[in-house]
């Protein structure tokens, strides 16, 4: 059974991933509808999101790995973080930025979901 702290970290990470996906989709819709969308869609929010995601993912996935030993879950999480970081290299407001960001966040959320599942079987 998963420890409460590990489960909480994974659930928090999945929730943050969901918020990030919502931000990406809302940003895309607003950028399509309006020429000026406001500060909440500024490119810096991606830096802040990545800086929050990195330690949260590292701790939650590392704790999970110590209990279930499934390296692939950590690799999926690392790929998600790398793709999220790659989105910072794309011009803000472009469709490709949204797609890259969403792909990274989805991979990271998948890793946390798999981590939760694996912890339940230990």
CSV table of C-alpha atoms in Angstrom, one decimal:
chain,number,residue,atom,x,y,z
A,1,UNK,CA,0.0,0.0,0.0
A,2,UNK,CA,1.2,3.5,-0.8
A,3,UNK,CA,2.5,5.7,2.0
A,4,UNK,CA,0.2,8.7,2.6
A,5,UNK,CA,3.0,11.2,1.8
A,6,UNK,CA,3.9,9.5,-1.5
A,7,UNK,CA,0.3,9.3,-2.6
A,8,UNK,CA,-0.3,12.9,-1.6
A,9,UNK,CA,2.7,14.1,-3.6
A,10,UNK,CA,1.6,12.1,-6.7
A,11,UNK,CA,-2.0,13.3,-6.4
A,12,UNK,CA,-0.8,16.9,-6.0
A,13,UNK,CA,1.5,16.5,-9.0
A,14,UNK,CA,-1.4,15.1,-11.1
A,15,UNK,CA,-3.6,18.1,-10.0
A,16,UNK,CA,-0.9,20.5,-10.9
A,17,UNK,CA,-0.5,18.8,-14.3
A,18,UNK,CA,-4.3,19.2,-14.8
A,19,UNK,CA,-4.0,22.9,-14.0
A,20,UNK,CA,-1.2,23.3,-16.4
A,21,UNK,CA,-3.2,21.6,-19.2
A,22,UNK,CA,-6.1,23.9,-18.4
A,23,UNK,CA,-3.8,26.9,-18.6
A,24,UNK,CA,-2.4,25.7,-22.0
A,25,UNK,CA,-5.8,25.1,-23.5
A,26,UNK,CA,-7.2,28.3,-22.1
A,27,UNK,CA,-4.2,30.2,-23.4
A,28,UNK,CA,-4.6,28.8,-26.9
A,29,UNK,CA,-8.3,29.6,-27.0
A,30,UNK,CA,-7.7,33.2,-25.6
A,31,UNK,CA,-4.9,33.8,-28.0
A,32,UNK,CA,-7.1,32.7,-30.9
A,33,UNK,CA,-9.9,34.9,-29.8
A,34,UNK,CA,-8.1,38.0,-28.5
A,35,UNK,CA,-5.0,39.9,-29.6
A,36,UNK,CA,-4.1,40.7,-26.0
A,37,UNK,CA,-4.7,38.0,-23.4
A,38,UNK,CA,-3.2,39.4,-20.2
A,39,UNK,CA,-0.2,38.7,-17.9
A,40,UNK,CA,-1.4,35.3,-16.7
A,41,UNK,CA,-0.4,33.9,-20.1
A,42,UNK,CA,3.1,35.3,-19.9
A,43,UNK,CA,5.9,32.9,-20.9
A,44,UNK,CA,7.4,33.2,-17.3
A,45,UNK,CA,4.5,31.1,-16.0
A,46,UNK,CA,6.1,28.1,-17.8
A,47,UNK,CA,9.4,28.7,-16.0
A,48,UNK,CA,7.6,28.9,-12.7
A,49,UNK,CA,5.6,25.7,-13.5
A,50,UNK,CA,8.7,23.8,-14.4
A,51,UNK,CA,10.5,25.0,-11.3
A,52,UNK,CA,7.5,23.7,-9.2
A,53,UNK,CA,7.2,20.4,-11.2
A,54,UNK,CA,10.9,19.4,-11.0
A,55,UNK,CA,11.3,19.0,-7.3
A,56,UNK,CA,7.8,17.7,-6.8
A,57,UNK,CA,8.3,15.0,-9.5
A,58,UNK,CA,11.8,14.2,-8.2
A,59,UNK,CA,10.6,13.5,-4.7
A,60,UNK,CA,7.3,11.7,-5.5
A,61,UNK,CA,8.8,9.5,-8.2
A,62,UNK,CA,12.0,8.8,-6.3
A,63,UNK,CA,9.9,7.7,-3.2
A,64,UNK,CA,7.8,5.5,-5.4
A,65,UNK,CA,10.8,4.0,-7.1
A,66,UNK,CA,12.3,3.1,-3.7
A,67,UNK,CA,9.2,1.1,-2.9
A,68,UNK,CA,8.2,-0.4,-6.3
A,69,UNK,CA,11.5,-0.4,-8.2
A,70,UNK,CA,10.0,0.4,-11.6
A,71,UNK,CA,12.6,2.6,-13.4
A,72,UNK,CA,10.4,3.1,-16.4
A,73,UNK,CA,8.1,5.3,-14.4
A,74,UNK,CA,10.9,7.6,-13.5
A,75,UNK,CA,12.1,7.7,-17.1
A,76,UNK,CA,8.6,8.7,-18.3
A,77,UNK,CA,8.6,11.5,-15.7
A,78,UNK,CA,12.0,12.6,-16.7
A,79,UNK,CA,10.9,12.7,-20.4
A,80,UNK,CA,7.9,14.8,-19.4
A,81,UNK,CA,10.1,17.3,-17.6
A,82,UNK,CA,12.5,17.4,-20.5
A,83,UNK,CA,9.6,18.1,-23.0
A,84,UNK,CA,8.3,20.8,-20.6
A,85,UNK,CA,11.7,22.4,-20.6
A,86,UNK,CA,11.9,22.2,-24.4
A,87,UNK,CA,8.7,24.2,-24.6
A,88,UNK,CA,10.6,27.1,-23.1
A,89,UNK,CA,12.7,27.2,-26.2
A,90,UNK,CA,9.7,27.8,-28.5
A,91,UNK,CA,8.3,31.2,-29.1
A,92,UNK,CA,5.5,32.0,-26.6
A,93,UNK,CA,2.1,32.1,-28.1
A,94,UNK,CA,2.7,29.7,-31.0
A,95,UNK,CA,0.6,26.6,-31.4
A,96,UNK,CA,3.7,24.4,-31.2
A,97,UNK,CA,4.4,25.8,-27.7
A,98,UNK,CA,1.0,24.7,-26.5
A,99,UNK,CA,1.4,21.3,-28.0
A,100,UNK,CA,4.9,20.7,-26.6
A,101,UNK,CA,3.9,22.0,-23.2
A,102,UNK,CA,0.8,19.8,-23.1
A,103,UNK,CA,2.8,16.7,-24.3
A,104,UNK,CA,5.3,17.2,-21.5
A,105,UNK,CA,2.7,17.8,-18.8
A,106,UNK,CA,0.7,14.7,-20.0
A,107,UNK,CA,3.8,12.5,-19.8
A,108,UNK,CA,4.6,13.8,-16.3
A,109,UNK,CA,1.0,13.2,-15.2
A,110,UNK,CA,1.1,9.7,-16.7
A,111,UNK,CA,4.3,9.0,-14.7
A,112,UNK,CA,2.6,10.1,-11.4
A,113,UNK,CA,-0.5,8.1,-12.2
A,114,UNK,CA,1.6,5.0,-12.9
A,115,UNK,CA,3.6,5.7,-9.7
A,116,UNK,CA,0.3,5.7,-7.7
A,117,UNK,CA,-0.8,2.4,-9.4
A,118,UNK,CA,2.5,0.7,-8.7
A,119,UNK,CA,2.5,1.9,-5.1
A,120,UNK,CA,-0.9,0.3,-4.6
A,121,UNK,CA,0.4,-3.1,-5.6
A,122,UNK,CA,3.4,-3.0,-3.3
